[in-house]
PDB file of C-alpha atoms in Angstrom:
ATOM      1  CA  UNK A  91     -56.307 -36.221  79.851  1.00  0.00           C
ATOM      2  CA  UNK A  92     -55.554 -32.642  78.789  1.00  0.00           C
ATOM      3  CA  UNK A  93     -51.351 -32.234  78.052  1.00  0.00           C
ATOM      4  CA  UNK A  94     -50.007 -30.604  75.867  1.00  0.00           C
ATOM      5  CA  UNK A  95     -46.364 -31.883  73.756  1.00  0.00           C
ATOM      6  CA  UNK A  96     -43.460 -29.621  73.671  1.00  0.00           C
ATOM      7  CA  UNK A  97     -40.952 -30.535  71.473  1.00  0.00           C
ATOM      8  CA  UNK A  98     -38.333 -28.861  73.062  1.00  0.00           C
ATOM      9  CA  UNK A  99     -38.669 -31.334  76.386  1.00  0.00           C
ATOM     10  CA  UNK A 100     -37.029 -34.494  76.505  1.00  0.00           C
ATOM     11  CA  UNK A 101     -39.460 -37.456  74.879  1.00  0.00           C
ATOM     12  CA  UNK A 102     -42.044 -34.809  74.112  1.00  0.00           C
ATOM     13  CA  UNK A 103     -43.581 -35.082  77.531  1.00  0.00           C
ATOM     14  CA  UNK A 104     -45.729 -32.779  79.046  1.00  0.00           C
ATOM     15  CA  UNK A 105     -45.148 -28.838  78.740  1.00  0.00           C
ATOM     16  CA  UNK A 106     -46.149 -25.562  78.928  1.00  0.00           C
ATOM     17  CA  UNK A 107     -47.822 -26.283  82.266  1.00  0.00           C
ATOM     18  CA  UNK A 108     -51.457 -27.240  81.057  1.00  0.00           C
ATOM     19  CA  UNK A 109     -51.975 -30.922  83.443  1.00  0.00           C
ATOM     20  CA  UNK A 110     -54.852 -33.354  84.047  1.00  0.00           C
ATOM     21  CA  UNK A 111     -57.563 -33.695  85.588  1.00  0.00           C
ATOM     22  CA  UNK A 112     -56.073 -36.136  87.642  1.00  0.00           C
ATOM     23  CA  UNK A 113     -52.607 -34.372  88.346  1.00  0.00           C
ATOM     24  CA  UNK A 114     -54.023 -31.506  89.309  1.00  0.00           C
ATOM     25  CA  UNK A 115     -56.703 -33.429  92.052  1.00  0.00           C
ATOM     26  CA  UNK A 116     -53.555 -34.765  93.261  1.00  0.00           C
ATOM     27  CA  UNK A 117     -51.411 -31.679  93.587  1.00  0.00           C
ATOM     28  CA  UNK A 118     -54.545 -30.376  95.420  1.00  0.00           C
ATOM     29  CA  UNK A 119     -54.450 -33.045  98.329  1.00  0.00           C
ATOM     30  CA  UNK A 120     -50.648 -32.543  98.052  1.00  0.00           C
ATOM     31  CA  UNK A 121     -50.277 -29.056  98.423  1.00  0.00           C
ATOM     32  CA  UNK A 122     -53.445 -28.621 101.551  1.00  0.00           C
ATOM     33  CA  UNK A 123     -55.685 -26.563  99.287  1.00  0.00           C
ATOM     34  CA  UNK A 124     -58.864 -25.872 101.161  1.00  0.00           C
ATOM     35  CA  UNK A 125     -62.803 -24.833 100.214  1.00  0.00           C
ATOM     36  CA  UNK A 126     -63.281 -21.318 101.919  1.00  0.00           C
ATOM     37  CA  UNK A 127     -67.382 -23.106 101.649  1.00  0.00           C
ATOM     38  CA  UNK A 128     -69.417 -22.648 104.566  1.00  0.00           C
ATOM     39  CA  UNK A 129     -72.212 -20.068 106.701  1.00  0.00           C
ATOM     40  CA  UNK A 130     -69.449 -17.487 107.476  1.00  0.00           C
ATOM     41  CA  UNK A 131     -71.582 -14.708 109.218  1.00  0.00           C
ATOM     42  CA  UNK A 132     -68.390 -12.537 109.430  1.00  0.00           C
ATOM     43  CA  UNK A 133     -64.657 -12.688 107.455  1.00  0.00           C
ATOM     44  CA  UNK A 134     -62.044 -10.916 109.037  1.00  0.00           C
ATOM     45  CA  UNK A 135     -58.960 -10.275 107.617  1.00  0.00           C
ATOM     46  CA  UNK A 136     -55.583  -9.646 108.978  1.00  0.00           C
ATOM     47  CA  UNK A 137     -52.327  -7.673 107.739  1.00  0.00           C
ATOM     48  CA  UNK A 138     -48.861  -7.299 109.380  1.00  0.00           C
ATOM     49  CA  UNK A 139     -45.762  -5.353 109.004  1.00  0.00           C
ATOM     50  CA  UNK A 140     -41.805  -5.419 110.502  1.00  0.00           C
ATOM     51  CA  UNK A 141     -40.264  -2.479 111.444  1.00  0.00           C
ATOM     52  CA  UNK A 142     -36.565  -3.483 111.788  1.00  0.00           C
ATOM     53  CA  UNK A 143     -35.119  -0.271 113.283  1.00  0.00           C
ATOM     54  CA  UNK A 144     -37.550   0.015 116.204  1.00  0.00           C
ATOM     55  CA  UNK A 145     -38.048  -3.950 116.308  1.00  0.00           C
ATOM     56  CA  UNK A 146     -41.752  -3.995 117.100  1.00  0.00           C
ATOM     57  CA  UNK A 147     -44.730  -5.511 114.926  1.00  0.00           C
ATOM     58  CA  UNK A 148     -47.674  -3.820 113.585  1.00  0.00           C
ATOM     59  CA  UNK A 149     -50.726  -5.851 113.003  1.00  0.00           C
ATOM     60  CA  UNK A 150     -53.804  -4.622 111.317  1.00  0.00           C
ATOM     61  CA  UNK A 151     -57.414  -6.092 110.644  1.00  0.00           C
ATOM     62  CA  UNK A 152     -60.786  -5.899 109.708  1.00  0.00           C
ATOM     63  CA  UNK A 153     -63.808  -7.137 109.831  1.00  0.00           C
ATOM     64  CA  UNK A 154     -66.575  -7.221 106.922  1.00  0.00           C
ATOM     65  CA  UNK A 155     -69.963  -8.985 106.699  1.00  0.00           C
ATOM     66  CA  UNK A 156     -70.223 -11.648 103.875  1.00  0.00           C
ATOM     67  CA  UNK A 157     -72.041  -8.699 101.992  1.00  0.00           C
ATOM     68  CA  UNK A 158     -68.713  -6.323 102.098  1.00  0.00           C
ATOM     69  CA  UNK A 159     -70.144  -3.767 105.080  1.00  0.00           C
ATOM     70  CA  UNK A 160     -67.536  -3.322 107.364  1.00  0.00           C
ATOM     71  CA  UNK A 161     -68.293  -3.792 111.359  1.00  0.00           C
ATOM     72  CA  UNK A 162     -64.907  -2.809 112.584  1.00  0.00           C
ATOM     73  CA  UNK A 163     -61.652  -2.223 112.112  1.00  0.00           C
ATOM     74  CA  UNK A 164     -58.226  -2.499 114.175  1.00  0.00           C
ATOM     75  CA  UNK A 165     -54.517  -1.560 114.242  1.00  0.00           C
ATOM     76  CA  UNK A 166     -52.221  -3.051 117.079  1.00  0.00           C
ATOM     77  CA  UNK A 167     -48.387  -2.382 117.340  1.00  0.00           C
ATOM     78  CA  UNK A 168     -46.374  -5.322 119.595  1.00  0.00           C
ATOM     79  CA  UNK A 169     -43.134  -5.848 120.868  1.00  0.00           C
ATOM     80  CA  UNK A 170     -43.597  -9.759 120.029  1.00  0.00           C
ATOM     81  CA  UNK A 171     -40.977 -11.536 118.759  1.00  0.00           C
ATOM     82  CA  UNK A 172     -42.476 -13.139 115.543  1.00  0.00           C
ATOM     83  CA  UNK A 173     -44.807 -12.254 112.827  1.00  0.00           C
ATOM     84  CA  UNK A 174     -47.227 -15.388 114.003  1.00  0.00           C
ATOM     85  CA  UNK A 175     -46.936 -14.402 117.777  1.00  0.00           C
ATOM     86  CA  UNK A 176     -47.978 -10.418 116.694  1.00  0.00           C
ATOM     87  CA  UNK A 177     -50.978 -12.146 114.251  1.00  0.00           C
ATOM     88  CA  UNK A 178     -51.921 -14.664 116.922  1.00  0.00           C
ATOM     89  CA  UNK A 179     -52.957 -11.000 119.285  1.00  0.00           C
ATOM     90  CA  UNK A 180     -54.537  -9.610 116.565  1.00  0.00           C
ATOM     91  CA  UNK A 181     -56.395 -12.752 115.384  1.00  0.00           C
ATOM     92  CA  UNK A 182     -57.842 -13.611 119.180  1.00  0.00           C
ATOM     93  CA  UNK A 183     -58.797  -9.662 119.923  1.00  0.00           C
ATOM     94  CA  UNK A 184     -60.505  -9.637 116.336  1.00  0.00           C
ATOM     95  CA  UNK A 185     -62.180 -12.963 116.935  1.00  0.00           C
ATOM     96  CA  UNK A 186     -63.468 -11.887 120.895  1.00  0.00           C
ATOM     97  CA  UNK A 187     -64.163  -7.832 119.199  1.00  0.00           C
ATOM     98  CA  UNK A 188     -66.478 -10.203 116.580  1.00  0.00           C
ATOM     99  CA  UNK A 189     -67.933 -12.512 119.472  1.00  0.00           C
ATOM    100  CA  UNK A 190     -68.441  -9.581 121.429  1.00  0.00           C
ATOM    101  CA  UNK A 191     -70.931  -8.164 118.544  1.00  0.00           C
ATOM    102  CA  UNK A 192     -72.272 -11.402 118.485  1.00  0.00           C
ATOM    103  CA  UNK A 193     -71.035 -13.257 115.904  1.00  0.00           C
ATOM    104  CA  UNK A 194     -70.596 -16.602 115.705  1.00  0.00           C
ATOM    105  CA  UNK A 195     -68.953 -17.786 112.062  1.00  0.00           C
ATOM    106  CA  UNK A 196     -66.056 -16.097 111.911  1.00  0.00           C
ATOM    107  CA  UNK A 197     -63.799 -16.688 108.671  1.00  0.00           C
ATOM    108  CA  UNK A 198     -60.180 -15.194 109.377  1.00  0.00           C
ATOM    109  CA  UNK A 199     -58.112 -14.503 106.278  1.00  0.00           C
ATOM    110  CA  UNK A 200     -54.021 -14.037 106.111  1.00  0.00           C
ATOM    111  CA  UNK A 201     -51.170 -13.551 104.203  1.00  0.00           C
ATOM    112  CA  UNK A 202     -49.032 -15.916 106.435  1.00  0.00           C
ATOM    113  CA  UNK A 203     -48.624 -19.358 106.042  1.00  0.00           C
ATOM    114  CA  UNK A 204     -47.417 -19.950 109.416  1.00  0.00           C
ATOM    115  CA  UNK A 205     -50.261 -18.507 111.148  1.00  0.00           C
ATOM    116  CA  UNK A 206     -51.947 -20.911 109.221  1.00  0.00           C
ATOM    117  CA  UNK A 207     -49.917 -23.953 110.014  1.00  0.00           C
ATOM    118  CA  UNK A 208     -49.871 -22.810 113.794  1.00  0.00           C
ATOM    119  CA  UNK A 209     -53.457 -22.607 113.992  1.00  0.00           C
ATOM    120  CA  UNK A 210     -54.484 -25.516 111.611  1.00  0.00           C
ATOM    121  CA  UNK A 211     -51.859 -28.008 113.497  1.00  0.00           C
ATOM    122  CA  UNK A 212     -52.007 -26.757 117.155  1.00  0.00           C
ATOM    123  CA  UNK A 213     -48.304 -26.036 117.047  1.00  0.00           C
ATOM    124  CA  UNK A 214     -47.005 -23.549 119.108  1.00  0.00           C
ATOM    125  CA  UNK A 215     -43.351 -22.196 119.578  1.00  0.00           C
ATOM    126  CA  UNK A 216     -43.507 -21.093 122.928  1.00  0.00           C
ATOM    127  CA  UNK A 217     -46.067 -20.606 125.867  1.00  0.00           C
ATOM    128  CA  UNK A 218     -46.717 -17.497 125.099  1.00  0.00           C
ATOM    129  CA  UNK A 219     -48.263 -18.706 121.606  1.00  0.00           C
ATOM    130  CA  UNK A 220     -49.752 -21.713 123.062  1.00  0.00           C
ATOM    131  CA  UNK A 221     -51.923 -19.393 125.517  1.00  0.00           C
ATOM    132  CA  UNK A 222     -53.615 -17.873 122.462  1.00  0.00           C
ATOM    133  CA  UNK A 223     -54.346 -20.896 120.926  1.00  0.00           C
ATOM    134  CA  UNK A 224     -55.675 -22.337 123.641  1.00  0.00           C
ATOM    135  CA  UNK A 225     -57.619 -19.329 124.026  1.00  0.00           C
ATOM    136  CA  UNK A 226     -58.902 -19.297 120.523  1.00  0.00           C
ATOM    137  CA  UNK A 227     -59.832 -23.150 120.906  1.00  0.00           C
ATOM    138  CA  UNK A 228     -61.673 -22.477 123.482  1.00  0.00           C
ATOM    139  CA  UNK A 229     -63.779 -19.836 122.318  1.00  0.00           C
ATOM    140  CA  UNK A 230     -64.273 -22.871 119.459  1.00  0.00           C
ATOM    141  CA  UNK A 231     -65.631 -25.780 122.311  1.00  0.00           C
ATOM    142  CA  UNK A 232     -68.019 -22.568 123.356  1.00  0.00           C
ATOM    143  CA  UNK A 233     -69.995 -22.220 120.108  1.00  0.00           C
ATOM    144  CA  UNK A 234     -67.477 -19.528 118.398  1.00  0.00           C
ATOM    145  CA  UNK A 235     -66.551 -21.201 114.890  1.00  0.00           C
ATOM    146  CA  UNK A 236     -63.382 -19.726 113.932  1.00  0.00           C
ATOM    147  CA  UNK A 237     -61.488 -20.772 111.003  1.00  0.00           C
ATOM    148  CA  UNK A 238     -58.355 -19.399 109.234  1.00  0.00           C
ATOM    149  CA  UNK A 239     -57.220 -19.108 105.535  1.00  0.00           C
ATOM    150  CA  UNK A 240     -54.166 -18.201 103.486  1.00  0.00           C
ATOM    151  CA  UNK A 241     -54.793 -15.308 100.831  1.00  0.00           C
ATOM    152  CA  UNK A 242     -52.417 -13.639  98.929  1.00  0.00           C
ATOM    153  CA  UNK A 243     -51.089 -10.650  99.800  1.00  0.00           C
ATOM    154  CA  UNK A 244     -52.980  -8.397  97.628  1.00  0.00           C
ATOM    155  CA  UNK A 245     -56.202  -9.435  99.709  1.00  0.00           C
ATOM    156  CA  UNK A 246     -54.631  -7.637 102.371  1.00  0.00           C
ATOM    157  CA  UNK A 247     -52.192  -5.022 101.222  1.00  0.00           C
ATOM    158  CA  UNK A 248     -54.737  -2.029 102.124  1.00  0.00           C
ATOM    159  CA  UNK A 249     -54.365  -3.668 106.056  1.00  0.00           C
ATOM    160  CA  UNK A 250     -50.272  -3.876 105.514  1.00  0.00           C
ATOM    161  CA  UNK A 251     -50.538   0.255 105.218  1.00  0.00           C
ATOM    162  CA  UNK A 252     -51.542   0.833 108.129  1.00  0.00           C
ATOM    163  CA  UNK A 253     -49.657  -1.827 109.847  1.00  0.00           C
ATOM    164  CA  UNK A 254     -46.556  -0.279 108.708  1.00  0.00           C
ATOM    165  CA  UNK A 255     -47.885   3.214 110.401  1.00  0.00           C
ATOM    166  CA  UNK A 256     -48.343   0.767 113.492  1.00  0.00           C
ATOM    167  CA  UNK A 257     -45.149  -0.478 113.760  1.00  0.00           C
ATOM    168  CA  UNK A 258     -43.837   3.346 114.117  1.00  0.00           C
ATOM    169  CA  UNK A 259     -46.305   4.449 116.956  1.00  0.00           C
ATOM    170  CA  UNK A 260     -47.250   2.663 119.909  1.00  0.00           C
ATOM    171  CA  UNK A 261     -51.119   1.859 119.558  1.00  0.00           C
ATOM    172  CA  UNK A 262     -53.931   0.182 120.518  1.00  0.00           C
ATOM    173  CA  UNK A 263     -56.717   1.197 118.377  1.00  0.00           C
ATOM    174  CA  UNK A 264     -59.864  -0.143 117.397  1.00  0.00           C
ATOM    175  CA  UNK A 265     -62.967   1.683 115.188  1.00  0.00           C
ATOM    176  CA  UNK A 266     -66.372   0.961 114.879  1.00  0.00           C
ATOM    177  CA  UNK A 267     -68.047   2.503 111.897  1.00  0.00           C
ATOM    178  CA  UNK A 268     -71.623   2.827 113.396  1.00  0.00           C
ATOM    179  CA  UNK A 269     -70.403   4.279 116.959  1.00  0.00           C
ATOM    180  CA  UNK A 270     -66.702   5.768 115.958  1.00  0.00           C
ATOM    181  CA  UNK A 271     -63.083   4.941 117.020  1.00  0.00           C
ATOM    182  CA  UNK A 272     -62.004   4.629 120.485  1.00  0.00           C
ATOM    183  CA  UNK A 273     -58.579   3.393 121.984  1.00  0.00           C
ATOM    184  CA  UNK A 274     -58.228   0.368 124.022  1.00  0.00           C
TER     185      UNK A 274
END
């Protein structure tokens, strides 16, 4: 058991934040910590910004093989009403974009925890966000392993630039380094 006393807390418990072995196992099952571990063949990761004034989304992402060579790259702006809904299009066009190159282990990456908790617990808001998950499952019965992670932001801050320049423009944009950029 590795603690360390304080004397400054009350019956010279614990302190300084060093726990156990066992506490911290614990607060690992407690808090949903998860092993990024598996044959990933693709990781694509996904940024968003707000713009307030305009009220419109901007949703950026990217694509990169397990060695770091990025195979695309997209920037969507959307009228949706939440950050997950605005994710949720730019998670299932990244994920079809990736199947479409033929990819089949896809590893998304986010900043947002309730993209996470919408996708990992099937729990959408309205049928609008329910549709994309159902689309996303199903591209997951048809051989298309798709799983998403949280990240912190600084993962994704690079993709959070150019959402930002999304949210100001309408756009639809998606580049391929190999063949160029072309908008959809």
């Amino acid at each position: 058991m590795t603690t360390i006393s304080n004397r400054n807390s009350p019956g010279g418990k614990e302190g300084s934040g060093i726990r156990s072995g066992r506490e911290s196992t614990s607060a690992q099952f407690r808090t949903g910590r998860q092993s990024v571990v598996g044959d990933w063949q693709i990781i694509i990761k996904l940024g968003d910004s707000r713009s307030k004034k305009l009220h419109r989304y901007g949703t950026a992402y990217e694509a990169l093989t397990v060695q770091g060579e990025k195979v695309f790259f997209g920037a969507i702006s959307s009228n949706a009403r939440t950050s997950t809904r605005a994710l949720l299009e730019a998670m299932l066009e990244a994920v079809l974009t990736a199947k479409g190159q033929g990819f089949q282990q896809i590893l998304v990456l986010s900043n947002s925890r309730s993209l996470l908790q919408t996708y990992k617990y099937n729990t959408a808001s309205d049928w609008l966000d329910s549709t994309r998950l159902t689309d996303l499952w199903f591209l997951n019965q048809n051989g298309v392993s798709c799983d998403v992670f949280w990240v912190p932001t600084v993962v994704v801050k690079d993709l959070r630039v150019v959402a930002c320049l999304a949210t100001r423009v309408p756009m639809h944009f998606c580049w391929f380094p190999s063949i160029g950029s072309y908008l959809l």
